[in-house]
mmCIF file of C-alpha atoms and ligand atoms in Angstrom:
data_model
loop_
_atom_site.group_PDB
_atom_site.id
_atom_site.type_symbol
_atom_site.label_atom_id
_atom_site.label_comp_id
_atom_site.label_asym_id
_atom_site.label_seq_id
_atom_site.Cartn_x
_atom_site.Cartn_y
_atom_site.Cartn_z
ATOM 1 C CA MET A 1 -62.029 -133.517 169.200
ATOM 2 C CA LYS A 2 -58.127 -132.870 168.075
ATOM 3 C CA LYS A 3 -56.630 -134.631 165.477
ATOM 4 C CA TYR A 4 -53.503 -134.786 163.842
ATOM 5 C CA LEU A 5 -53.407 -132.629 160.470
ATOM 6 C CA THR A 6 -51.875 -135.122 158.584
ATOM 7 C CA ALA A 7 -50.501 -138.580 158.993
ATOM 8 C CA LEU A 8 -47.588 -137.190 157.329
ATOM 9 C CA LEU A 9 -46.593 -135.014 160.274
ATOM 10 C CA GLY A 10 -45.996 -137.962 162.365
ATOM 11 C CA LEU A 11 -42.631 -137.802 160.566
ATOM 12 C CA PHE A 12 -41.454 -134.699 162.145
ATOM 13 C CA SER A 13 -40.468 -133.345 165.396
ATOM 14 C CA ILE A 14 -43.742 -130.974 165.546
ATOM 15 C CA SER A 15 -47.270 -131.981 165.095
ATOM 16 C CA ILE A 16 -50.137 -129.531 164.323
ATOM 17 C CA LEU A 17 -53.403 -130.134 166.321
ATOM 18 C CA ILE A 18 -56.118 -128.512 164.901
ATOM 19 C CA THR A 19 -59.355 -127.731 166.707
ATOM 20 C CA ASN A 20 -62.900 -126.545 165.978
ATOM 21 C CA MET A 21 -62.500 -126.257 162.161
ATOM 22 C CA LEU A 22 -65.857 -125.674 161.900
ATOM 23 C CA GLY A 23 -65.353 -122.453 163.420
ATOM 24 C CA CYS A 24 -64.312 -120.904 159.891
ATOM 25 C CA GLN A 25 -67.492 -121.516 158.206
ATOM 26 C CA SER A 26 -69.182 -119.117 160.342
ATOM 27 C CA GLN A 27 -66.722 -116.052 159.539
ATOM 28 C CA SER A 28 -66.910 -117.096 155.804
ATOM 29 C CA LEU A 29 -63.138 -117.901 155.454
ATOM 30 C CA VAL A 30 -61.853 -121.273 154.239
ATOM 31 C CA ALA A 31 -59.124 -123.278 155.527
ATOM 32 C CA VAL A 32 -56.893 -123.886 152.460
ATOM 33 C CA GLU A 33 -53.536 -126.040 152.573
ATOM 34 C CA ASN A 34 -51.101 -127.057 150.124
ATOM 35 C CA ASP A 35 -47.929 -129.154 150.463
ATOM 36 C CA ALA A 36 -44.749 -129.669 148.440
ATOM 37 C CA PHE A 37 -41.354 -131.159 148.935
ATOM 38 C CA VAL A 38 -39.136 -128.210 149.774
ATOM 39 C CA LEU A 39 -35.551 -127.643 151.142
ATOM 40 C CA GLY A 40 -35.224 -131.461 151.333
ATOM 41 C CA THR A 41 -38.336 -131.800 153.586
ATOM 42 C CA PHE A 42 -42.310 -131.776 153.531
ATOM 43 C CA GLY A 43 -43.072 -128.400 153.475
ATOM 44 C CA GLN A 44 -46.720 -127.650 154.494
ATOM 45 C CA ILE A 45 -48.481 -124.401 154.198
ATOM 46 C CA ARG A 46 -52.398 -123.796 155.594
ATOM 47 C CA VAL A 47 -53.950 -120.497 155.583
ATOM 48 C CA TYR A 48 -57.543 -119.173 156.444
ATOM 49 C CA ALA A 49 -58.868 -117.045 153.049
ATOM 50 C CA PRO A 50 -61.613 -115.376 151.916
ATOM 51 C CA SER A 51 -61.622 -118.088 149.100
ATOM 52 C CA GLU A 52 -59.905 -121.363 147.887
ATOM 53 C CA GLU A 53 -58.881 -119.266 144.788
ATOM 54 C CA GLU A 54 -57.028 -116.638 146.789
ATOM 55 C CA GLY A 55 -55.494 -118.869 149.424
ATOM 56 C CA LEU A 56 -54.204 -121.291 147.087
ATOM 57 C CA LYS A 57 -52.694 -118.317 145.087
ATOM 58 C CA ALA A 58 -50.813 -116.875 148.297
ATOM 59 C CA ILE A 59 -49.600 -120.431 149.147
ATOM 60 C CA ALA A 60 -48.177 -120.623 145.704
ATOM 61 C CA VAL A 61 -46.366 -117.243 146.054
ATOM 62 C CA ALA A 62 -44.814 -118.554 149.124
ATOM 63 C CA PHE A 63 -43.724 -121.792 147.992
ATOM 64 C CA LYS A 64 -41.885 -119.847 145.257
ATOM 65 C CA ARG A 65 -40.343 -117.821 147.374
ATOM 66 C CA ILE A 66 -38.830 -120.791 149.776
ATOM 67 C CA THR A 67 -37.832 -122.549 146.167
ATOM 68 C CA GLU A 68 -35.914 -119.283 145.250
ATOM 69 C CA LEU A 69 -34.299 -119.263 148.644
ATOM 70 C CA GLU A 70 -33.311 -123.038 148.218
ATOM 71 C CA ASN A 71 -31.726 -122.057 144.834
ATOM 72 C CA ALA A 72 -29.618 -119.705 146.581
ATOM 73 C CA MET A 73 -28.535 -121.689 149.740
ATOM 74 C CA GLY A 74 -28.664 -125.559 148.764
ATOM 75 C CA PRO A 75 -25.185 -126.766 149.761
ATOM 76 C CA SER A 76 -25.189 -129.353 146.764
ATOM 77 C CA LEU A 77 -26.810 -127.245 144.110
ATOM 78 C CA VAL A 78 -24.469 -126.302 141.184
ATOM 79 C CA GLY A 79 -24.786 -122.645 141.301
ATOM 80 C CA SER A 80 -26.259 -121.912 144.699
ATOM 81 C CA ASP A 81 -24.357 -119.147 146.424
ATOM 82 C CA VAL A 82 -23.393 -121.890 148.845
ATOM 83 C CA TYR A 83 -22.293 -124.162 146.634
ATOM 84 C CA ASN A 84 -20.019 -121.313 144.960
ATOM 85 C CA ILE A 85 -18.442 -120.019 148.125
ATOM 86 C CA ASN A 86 -17.357 -123.567 148.882
ATOM 87 C CA ALA A 87 -16.157 -124.191 145.429
ATOM 88 C CA ASN A 88 -13.912 -120.766 145.836
ATOM 89 C CA ALA A 89 -12.881 -121.679 149.131
ATOM 90 C CA GLY A 90 -9.131 -120.491 149.517
ATOM 91 C CA LYS A 91 -9.424 -118.797 146.155
ATOM 92 C CA THR A 92 -11.747 -115.919 145.689
ATOM 93 C CA SER A 93 -15.096 -114.011 146.955
ATOM 94 C CA VAL A 94 -18.415 -115.009 145.918
ATOM 95 C CA GLN A 95 -21.205 -112.324 145.598
ATOM 96 C CA VAL A 96 -24.159 -113.514 147.096
ATOM 97 C CA SER A 97 -27.602 -112.168 147.371
ATOM 98 C CA ASP A 98 -29.018 -110.267 150.202
ATOM 99 C CA ASP A 99 -30.871 -113.262 151.501
ATOM 100 C CA THR A 100 -27.722 -115.462 151.870
ATOM 101 C CA LEU A 101 -25.945 -112.507 153.472
ATOM 102 C CA LYS A 102 -28.688 -111.900 155.896
ATOM 103 C CA VAL A 103 -28.407 -115.897 156.891
ATOM 104 C CA ILE A 104 -24.512 -115.963 157.019
ATOM 105 C CA LYS A 105 -24.595 -112.811 159.177
ATOM 106 C CA GLU A 106 -27.521 -114.214 161.618
ATOM 107 C CA GLY A 107 -25.102 -117.293 161.634
ATOM 108 C CA ILE A 108 -22.344 -115.522 162.616
ATOM 109 C CA LYS A 109 -24.249 -113.993 165.360
ATOM 110 C CA TYR A 110 -25.228 -117.427 166.728
ATOM 111 C CA GLU A 111 -21.801 -118.560 166.801
ATOM 112 C CA GLY A 112 -20.919 -116.107 169.173
ATOM 113 C CA LEU A 113 -24.047 -116.077 171.519
ATOM 114 C CA THR A 114 -23.680 -120.057 171.730
ATOM 115 C CA SER A 115 -20.129 -120.066 172.489
ATOM 116 C CA GLY A 116 -19.523 -121.922 169.043
ATOM 117 C CA ALA A 117 -21.974 -124.661 169.432
ATOM 118 C CA PHE A 118 -23.946 -123.162 166.589
ATOM 119 C CA ASN A 119 -21.443 -122.759 163.715
ATOM 120 C CA ILE A 120 -22.267 -122.131 160.189
ATOM 121 C CA THR A 121 -18.524 -123.091 159.078
ATOM 122 C CA LEU A 122 -18.805 -126.904 160.300
ATOM 123 C CA GLY A 123 -19.301 -128.339 156.793
ATOM 124 C CA SER A 124 -16.095 -130.379 156.503
ATOM 125 C CA LEU A 125 -17.177 -132.306 159.546
ATOM 126 C CA ILE A 126 -20.728 -132.350 158.250
ATOM 127 C CA GLU A 127 -19.495 -133.745 155.003
ATOM 128 C CA LEU A 128 -17.017 -136.374 156.829
ATOM 129 C CA TRP A 129 -19.996 -137.827 158.657
ATOM 130 C CA GLY A 130 -22.191 -138.079 155.904
ATOM 131 C CA ILE A 131 -25.195 -138.389 157.594
ATOM 132 C CA GLY A 132 -28.239 -139.147 155.585
ATOM 133 C CA LYS A 133 -25.904 -139.357 152.323
ATOM 134 C CA GLU A 134 -24.684 -142.538 150.583
ATOM 135 C CA TRP A 135 -21.331 -142.196 152.124
ATOM 136 C CA GLN A 136 -22.345 -141.961 155.893
ATOM 137 C CA LYS A 137 -19.817 -143.944 158.273
ATOM 138 C CA VAL A 138 -18.239 -143.596 161.433
ATOM 139 C CA PRO A 139 -15.252 -141.727 160.596
ATOM 140 C CA SER A 140 -11.827 -142.168 161.806
ATOM 141 C CA PRO A 141 -10.312 -140.205 164.850
ATOM 142 C CA ALA A 142 -7.569 -138.887 162.838
ATOM 143 C CA ASP A 143 -10.033 -137.976 160.013
ATOM 144 C CA ILE A 144 -12.359 -136.060 162.872
ATOM 145 C CA GLN A 145 -9.146 -134.472 163.957
ATOM 146 C CA ASP A 146 -8.434 -133.049 161.051
ATOM 147 C CA SER A 147 -11.842 -131.665 159.835
ATOM 148 C CA LYS A 148 -12.011 -129.937 163.060
ATOM 149 C CA GLU A 149 -8.735 -128.150 162.276
ATOM 150 C CA HIS A 150 -11.223 -126.463 159.411
ATOM 151 C CA ILE A 151 -14.079 -124.883 161.501
ATOM 152 C CA GLU A 152 -13.042 -121.576 162.692
ATOM 153 C CA ILE A 153 -15.724 -119.113 161.976
ATOM 154 C CA ILE A 154 -12.880 -116.521 161.904
ATOM 155 C CA ASN A 155 -12.006 -117.443 158.126
ATOM 156 C CA LEU A 156 -15.138 -116.642 157.086
ATOM 157 C CA GLN A 157 -14.905 -112.841 155.493
ATOM 158 C CA ILE A 158 -17.690 -110.336 154.569
ATOM 159 C CA ASP A 159 -17.103 -107.471 152.579
ATOM 160 C CA GLY A 160 -20.262 -105.573 151.168
ATOM 161 C CA ASN A 161 -22.261 -108.578 149.517
ATOM 162 C CA LYS A 162 -18.848 -110.748 148.991
ATOM 163 C CA ILE A 163 -18.032 -113.525 150.740
ATOM 164 C CA MET A 164 -15.034 -115.689 151.057
ATOM 165 C CA ILE A 165 -13.704 -118.584 153.163
ATOM 166 C CA LYS A 166 -10.049 -118.316 153.456
ATOM 167 C CA ASP A 167 -9.326 -121.748 154.363
ATOM 168 C CA PRO A 168 -9.217 -123.923 151.542
ATOM 169 C CA GLU A 169 -10.451 -126.962 153.539
ATOM 170 C CA MET A 170 -13.081 -125.051 155.279
ATOM 171 C CA LEU A 171 -16.867 -125.528 153.980
ATOM 172 C CA MET A 172 -20.034 -123.551 154.863
ATOM 173 C CA ASP A 173 -23.284 -125.496 155.720
ATOM 174 C CA LEU A 174 -26.567 -123.414 156.407
ATOM 175 C CA GLY A 175 -28.232 -126.645 156.899
ATOM 176 C CA GLY A 176 -29.202 -125.417 160.808
ATOM 177 C CA ILE A 177 -30.852 -122.193 159.931
ATOM 178 C CA ALA A 178 -31.746 -121.647 156.385
ATOM 179 C CA LYS A 179 -35.213 -123.467 156.739
ATOM 180 C CA GLY A 180 -35.950 -121.346 159.767
ATOM 181 C CA TYR A 181 -35.396 -118.304 157.508
ATOM 182 C CA SER A 182 -37.211 -119.590 154.540
ATOM 183 C CA VAL A 183 -40.302 -120.065 157.123
ATOM 184 C CA ASP A 184 -40.132 -116.515 158.134
ATOM 185 C CA GLU A 185 -40.053 -115.400 154.445
ATOM 186 C CA ALA A 186 -43.096 -117.624 153.656
ATOM 187 C CA VAL A 187 -44.832 -115.931 156.190
ATOM 188 C CA LYS A 188 -44.224 -112.519 155.156
ATOM 189 C CA VAL A 189 -45.307 -113.391 151.699
ATOM 190 C CA LEU A 190 -48.473 -114.754 152.866
ATOM 191 C CA LYS A 191 -49.105 -111.421 154.743
ATOM 192 C CA ALA A 192 -48.194 -109.595 151.539
ATOM 193 C CA ASN A 193 -50.817 -111.467 149.669
ATOM 194 C CA GLY A 194 -53.325 -110.654 152.032
ATOM 195 C CA ILE A 195 -53.446 -113.643 154.120
ATOM 196 C CA LYS A 196 -54.399 -113.088 158.110
ATOM 197 C CA SER A 197 -53.915 -116.235 159.460
ATOM 198 C CA GLY A 198 -52.364 -119.504 158.976
ATOM 199 C CA PHE A 199 -49.107 -121.406 159.293
ATOM 200 C CA VAL A 200 -46.141 -122.464 157.442
ATOM 201 C CA ASN A 201 -44.205 -126.061 158.710
ATOM 202 C CA LEU A 202 -41.198 -126.629 156.830
ATOM 203 C CA GLY A 203 -39.850 -130.241 158.129
ATOM 204 C CA GLY A 204 -40.939 -129.074 161.543
ATOM 205 C CA ASP A 205 -39.796 -125.530 161.953
ATOM 206 C CA VAL A 206 -43.271 -123.836 162.148
ATOM 207 C CA TYR A 207 -44.393 -120.445 162.540
ATOM 208 C CA ALA A 208 -48.334 -119.905 163.341
ATOM 209 C CA PHE A 209 -49.880 -116.344 162.796
ATOM 210 C CA GLY A 210 -53.020 -114.388 163.103
ATOM 211 C CA GLN A 211 -55.979 -115.530 164.722
ATOM 212 C CA LYS A 212 -57.856 -118.934 163.776
ATOM 213 C CA PRO A 213 -61.587 -117.903 162.790
ATOM 214 C CA ASP A 214 -62.852 -119.831 165.937
ATOM 215 C CA GLU A 215 -60.402 -117.323 167.701
ATOM 216 C CA SER A 216 -58.475 -120.235 169.459
ATOM 217 C CA LYS A 217 -54.612 -120.274 169.728
ATOM 218 C CA TRP A 218 -52.880 -122.728 167.310
ATOM 219 C CA ALA A 219 -52.287 -125.839 169.362
ATOM 220 C CA ILE A 220 -48.764 -127.198 168.468
ATOM 221 C CA GLY A 221 -47.761 -130.752 169.451
ATOM 222 C CA ILE A 222 -44.244 -131.720 170.295
ATOM 223 C CA GLN A 223 -43.603 -134.955 169.431
ATOM 224 C CA LYS A 224 -42.141 -138.005 171.349
ATOM 225 C CA PRO A 225 -38.322 -138.208 170.971
ATOM 226 C CA LEU A 226 -38.381 -141.823 169.780
ATOM 227 C CA VAL A 227 -37.484 -143.141 166.482
ATOM 228 C CA ASN A 228 -40.480 -143.501 164.330
ATOM 229 C CA SER A 229 -42.972 -142.634 167.079
ATOM 230 C CA ASN A 230 -45.653 -140.267 166.309
ATOM 231 C CA GLY A 231 -47.150 -139.890 170.189
ATOM 232 C CA VAL A 232 -47.274 -136.233 171.598
ATOM 233 C CA VAL A 233 -45.174 -135.258 174.590
ATOM 234 C CA ALA A 234 -46.529 -131.938 175.002
ATOM 235 C CA LYS A 235 -49.310 -129.493 173.701
ATOM 236 C CA VAL A 236 -47.805 -125.912 173.341
ATOM 237 C CA LEU A 237 -50.240 -122.898 172.771
ATOM 238 C CA LEU A 238 -49.384 -120.093 170.307
ATOM 239 C CA GLU A 239 -49.900 -116.912 168.854
ATOM 240 C CA ASN A 240 -47.735 -114.898 165.967
ATOM 241 C CA GLN A 241 -44.843 -116.974 167.215
ATOM 242 C CA SER A 242 -42.567 -119.782 165.843
ATOM 243 C CA ILE A 243 -42.016 -123.156 167.101
ATOM 244 C CA VAL A 244 -39.140 -125.218 165.883
ATOM 245 C CA SER A 245 -37.932 -128.590 167.288
ATOM 246 C CA SER A 246 -34.074 -130.305 166.877
ATOM 247 C CA GLY A 247 -34.144 -133.953 167.629
ATOM 248 C CA ASN A 248 -31.791 -137.044 167.548
ATOM 249 C CA TYR A 249 -34.440 -139.714 166.355
ATOM 250 C CA GLU A 250 -34.948 -138.298 162.705
ATOM 251 C CA ARG A 251 -31.578 -138.120 160.714
ATOM 252 C CA TYR A 252 -29.019 -140.855 161.831
ATOM 253 C CA PHE A 253 -27.582 -144.298 161.026
ATOM 254 C CA VAL A 254 -26.663 -147.122 163.395
ATOM 255 C CA ASP A 255 -23.415 -148.545 163.408
ATOM 256 C CA LYS A 256 -22.488 -151.706 165.881
ATOM 257 C CA GLY A 257 -25.423 -150.750 167.818
ATOM 258 C CA ILE A 258 -24.591 -147.056 168.123
ATOM 259 C CA ARG A 259 -26.792 -144.567 166.970
ATOM 260 C CA TYR A 260 -24.879 -141.642 165.297
ATOM 261 C CA HIS A 261 -27.294 -138.362 164.516
ATOM 262 C CA HIS A 262 -26.963 -134.877 162.344
ATOM 263 C CA ILE A 263 -26.241 -132.655 165.034
ATOM 264 C CA ILE A 264 -22.569 -132.458 165.344
ATOM 265 C CA ASP A 265 -20.976 -130.843 168.386
ATOM 266 C CA PRO A 266 -17.970 -128.539 167.028
ATOM 267 C CA ALA A 267 -16.042 -129.279 170.536
ATOM 268 C CA THR A 268 -15.829 -132.762 170.053
ATOM 269 C CA GLY A 269 -16.216 -133.065 166.368
ATOM 270 C CA TYR A 270 -18.911 -136.314 167.142
ATOM 271 C CA PRO A 271 -22.804 -136.099 167.029
ATOM 272 C CA SER A 272 -23.573 -133.980 170.372
ATOM 273 C CA ASP A 273 -24.073 -136.319 173.213
ATOM 274 C CA SER A 274 -25.354 -133.784 175.921
ATOM 275 C CA GLY A 275 -28.065 -136.250 177.593
ATOM 276 C CA VAL A 276 -30.715 -133.855 175.417
ATOM 277 C CA VAL A 277 -33.019 -136.069 173.167
ATOM 278 C CA SER A 278 -35.295 -132.906 172.043
ATOM 279 C CA VAL A 279 -35.427 -129.307 172.161
ATOM 280 C CA THR A 280 -38.347 -127.040 171.215
ATOM 281 C CA ILE A 281 -37.502 -123.432 170.998
ATOM 282 C CA ILE A 282 -40.560 -120.851 170.992
ATOM 283 C CA SER A 283 -39.788 -117.747 169.549
ATOM 284 C CA ASP A 284 -40.626 -114.501 167.533
ATOM 285 C CA SER A 285 -38.819 -115.649 164.591
ATOM 286 C CA ALA A 286 -37.947 -119.194 163.114
ATOM 287 C CA ILE A 287 -34.679 -118.199 162.224
ATOM 288 C CA ASP A 288 -33.788 -117.934 165.712
ATOM 289 C CA GLY A 289 -35.586 -121.049 166.709
ATOM 290 C CA ASP A 290 -33.608 -122.886 163.954
ATOM 291 C CA ALA A 291 -30.289 -121.914 165.099
ATOM 292 C CA LEU A 292 -31.151 -122.076 168.929
ATOM 293 C CA SER A 293 -32.810 -125.454 168.964
ATOM 294 C CA THR A 294 -29.488 -126.765 167.431
ATOM 295 C CA ALA A 295 -27.325 -125.164 169.871
ATOM 296 C CA VAL A 296 -29.307 -125.823 173.127
ATOM 297 C CA PHE A 297 -29.172 -129.508 171.897
ATOM 298 C CA ILE A 298 -25.630 -129.081 171.796
ATOM 299 C CA LEU A 299 -25.199 -127.076 175.022
ATOM 300 C CA GLY A 300 -27.391 -129.502 177.197
ATOM 301 C CA HIS A 301 -30.120 -128.608 179.276
ATOM 302 C CA GLU A 302 -28.314 -126.811 182.145
ATOM 303 C CA LYS A 303 -25.809 -124.304 179.539
ATOM 304 C CA GLY A 304 -28.865 -124.312 176.957
ATOM 305 C CA MET A 305 -31.760 -122.996 179.464
ATOM 306 C CA GLU A 306 -29.382 -120.342 180.835
ATOM 307 C CA LEU A 307 -28.693 -119.031 177.416
ATOM 308 C CA VAL A 308 -32.494 -119.076 176.662
ATOM 309 C CA GLU A 309 -33.623 -117.617 179.946
ATOM 310 C CA GLU A 310 -30.924 -114.628 178.963
ATOM 311 C CA LEU A 311 -32.636 -114.211 175.552
ATOM 312 C CA GLU A 312 -35.612 -111.720 175.218
ATOM 313 C CA GLY A 313 -38.713 -113.234 173.464
ATOM 314 C CA VAL A 314 -37.063 -116.855 173.539
ATOM 315 C CA ASP A 315 -38.803 -119.820 175.466
ATOM 316 C CA ALA A 316 -37.687 -123.464 175.162
ATOM 317 C CA VAL A 317 -38.667 -127.022 175.895
ATOM 318 C CA VAL A 318 -36.020 -129.284 176.353
ATOM 319 C CA ILE A 319 -36.271 -133.022 176.968
ATOM 320 C CA THR A 320 -33.608 -135.436 178.532
ATOM 321 C CA LYS A 321 -32.958 -139.034 177.978
ATOM 322 C CA ASP A 322 -34.788 -139.618 181.247
ATOM 323 C CA ASN A 323 -37.826 -138.200 179.852
ATOM 324 C CA THR A 324 -37.794 -135.064 182.349
ATOM 325 C CA VAL A 325 -38.990 -132.045 180.517
ATOM 326 C CA TYR A 326 -37.419 -128.564 181.344
ATOM 327 C CA ILE A 327 -39.800 -125.977 180.584
ATOM 328 C CA SER A 328 -38.268 -122.148 180.631
ATOM 329 C CA SER A 329 -39.696 -119.694 182.770
ATOM 330 C CA GLY A 330 -41.871 -117.778 179.921
ATOM 331 C CA ALA A 331 -43.340 -120.569 178.542
ATOM 332 C CA ASN A 332 -44.805 -122.468 181.761
ATOM 333 C CA ASP A 333 -48.441 -121.177 180.867
ATOM 334 C CA MET A 334 -48.178 -122.392 177.258
ATOM 335 C CA VAL A 335 -47.128 -125.789 177.710
ATOM 336 C CA GLU A 336 -49.193 -128.716 178.997
ATOM 337 C CA ILE A 337 -47.431 -132.457 178.928
ATOM 338 C CA LEU A 338 -49.641 -134.661 177.609
ATOM 339 C CA ASP A 339 -47.599 -137.881 178.291
ATOM 340 C CA LYS A 340 -47.473 -138.742 181.833
ATOM 341 C CA THR A 341 -44.265 -140.889 180.939
ATOM 342 C CA TYR A 342 -42.565 -137.431 180.789
ATOM 343 C CA GLN A 343 -42.102 -135.573 184.048
ATOM 344 C CA PRO A 344 -41.737 -131.914 184.534
ATOM 345 C CA ALA A 345 -38.282 -131.015 185.820
ATOM 346 C CA ASP A 346 -38.791 -129.572 189.764
HETATM 347 P P1 ADP B 1 -32.964 -130.639 161.000
HETATM 348 O O1 ADP B 1 -32.583 -130.125 159.739
HETATM 349 O O2 ADP B 1 -33.437 -131.945 161.426
HETATM 350 O O3 ADP B 1 -34.286 -129.679 161.535
HETATM 351 P P2 ADP B 1 -31.642 -128.696 162.892
HETATM 352 O O4 ADP B 1 -32.289 -127.772 162.304
HETATM 353 O O5 ADP B 1 -31.082 -129.077 164.053
HETATM 354 O O6 ADP B 1 -32.109 -130.341 162.086
HETATM 355 O O7 ADP B 1 -30.089 -128.734 161.766
HETATM 356 C C1 ADP B 1 -29.390 -129.940 161.727
HETATM 357 C C2 ADP B 1 -28.593 -129.432 160.633
HETATM 358 O O8 ADP B 1 -27.779 -128.587 160.898
HETATM 359 C C3 ADP B 1 -27.675 -130.654 160.113
HETATM 360 O O9 ADP B 1 -28.150 -131.519 159.198
HETATM 361 C C4 ADP B 1 -26.339 -129.881 159.394
HETATM 362 O O10 ADP B 1 -26.748 -129.496 158.207
HETATM 363 C C5 ADP B 1 -26.511 -128.583 160.245
HETATM 364 N N1 ADP B 1 -25.463 -128.811 161.515
HETATM 365 C C6 ADP B 1 -25.224 -129.662 162.338
HETATM 366 N N2 ADP B 1 -24.426 -129.580 163.523
HETATM 367 C C7 ADP B 1 -24.157 -128.204 163.331
HETATM 368 C C8 ADP B 1 -23.798 -127.263 164.561
HETATM 369 N N3 ADP B 1 -23.268 -127.864 165.698
HETATM 370 N N4 ADP B 1 -23.802 -125.935 164.166
HETATM 371 C C9 ADP B 1 -24.670 -125.499 162.935
HETATM 372 N N5 ADP B 1 -25.315 -126.255 161.987
HETATM 373 C C10 ADP B 1 -25.146 -127.777 162.212
HETATM 374 MG MG1 MG B 2 -31.731 -126.216 163.704
#
């Protein structure tokens, strides 16, 4: 019997379906799990370890690493690299950690790859909308227009480990990419601590590695793209891959019957309205999945899939408003649609 790992997972785009737990006893490995609230979300790490003690120890080091990254990249955390960069916009450059530098460089790469759909210098627009913050509201068209003039990534300058935003009105926001990087780094830490298989799940950004003791693959569920639903549309089988979803049904507010969600289209300055309701990216690292899931959401299923098909080692499952499921060519054998109200595209 498949069962949901925890009820909490229903809150996220991705559910992890665990099968055949008994298998681990025969190999004298134990399944060990610990959860924590990190990066503003529910963080879950499960490993198969020789003993509970070893498993818990490795998980603790991984969470410590995640917290270190949160301290460097949290935008509202006074003294974080991102805080300092933003506080010094238009004034001076800021020395940042190697981690922050790496994530910024990846962010810049993805801005180019996605024709600007993914943009780590969208902070002024993200702040203006304030989705999930106390001040969330539909901004005036004039304010949106004004913020849109301060999202040119060319104004982000890198000189060694020194970062400067030249435009005093521009803000950096790594919210669409830092979580993915943190997942990858947590996996590295687990492996360095002797863990051969397990998964890290940060609010729906998942990496599953190694083989489960019963040698079955990891089965990950793609959540139904509906508000407050914990049903599963499809099952994806993985091994040593990341799976990351973006959707419009988790972080949003409603004004006059219209839902405004947290993925902003830099081209319009409004929450993206491409007809897509959920994007799942399967790739070799979660940082790529994080940036690309957000970008494909904005690009829509046609342009988004075109991009995915061009990228080596990247696959996608895109669900549109009309319940059509688009699966990239490399993922056909990995994905099984479980909910028949969703139809595969022809
Ligand atoms: P989640 O955090 O729900 O997993 P995503 O990975 O899709 O969602 O990232 C959404 C976050 O990314 C937003 O909360 C915001 O901080 C940031 N963001 C929103 N729009 C963009 C965009 N076009 N490019 C880059 N980052 C974005
Ligand atoms: Mg993302």
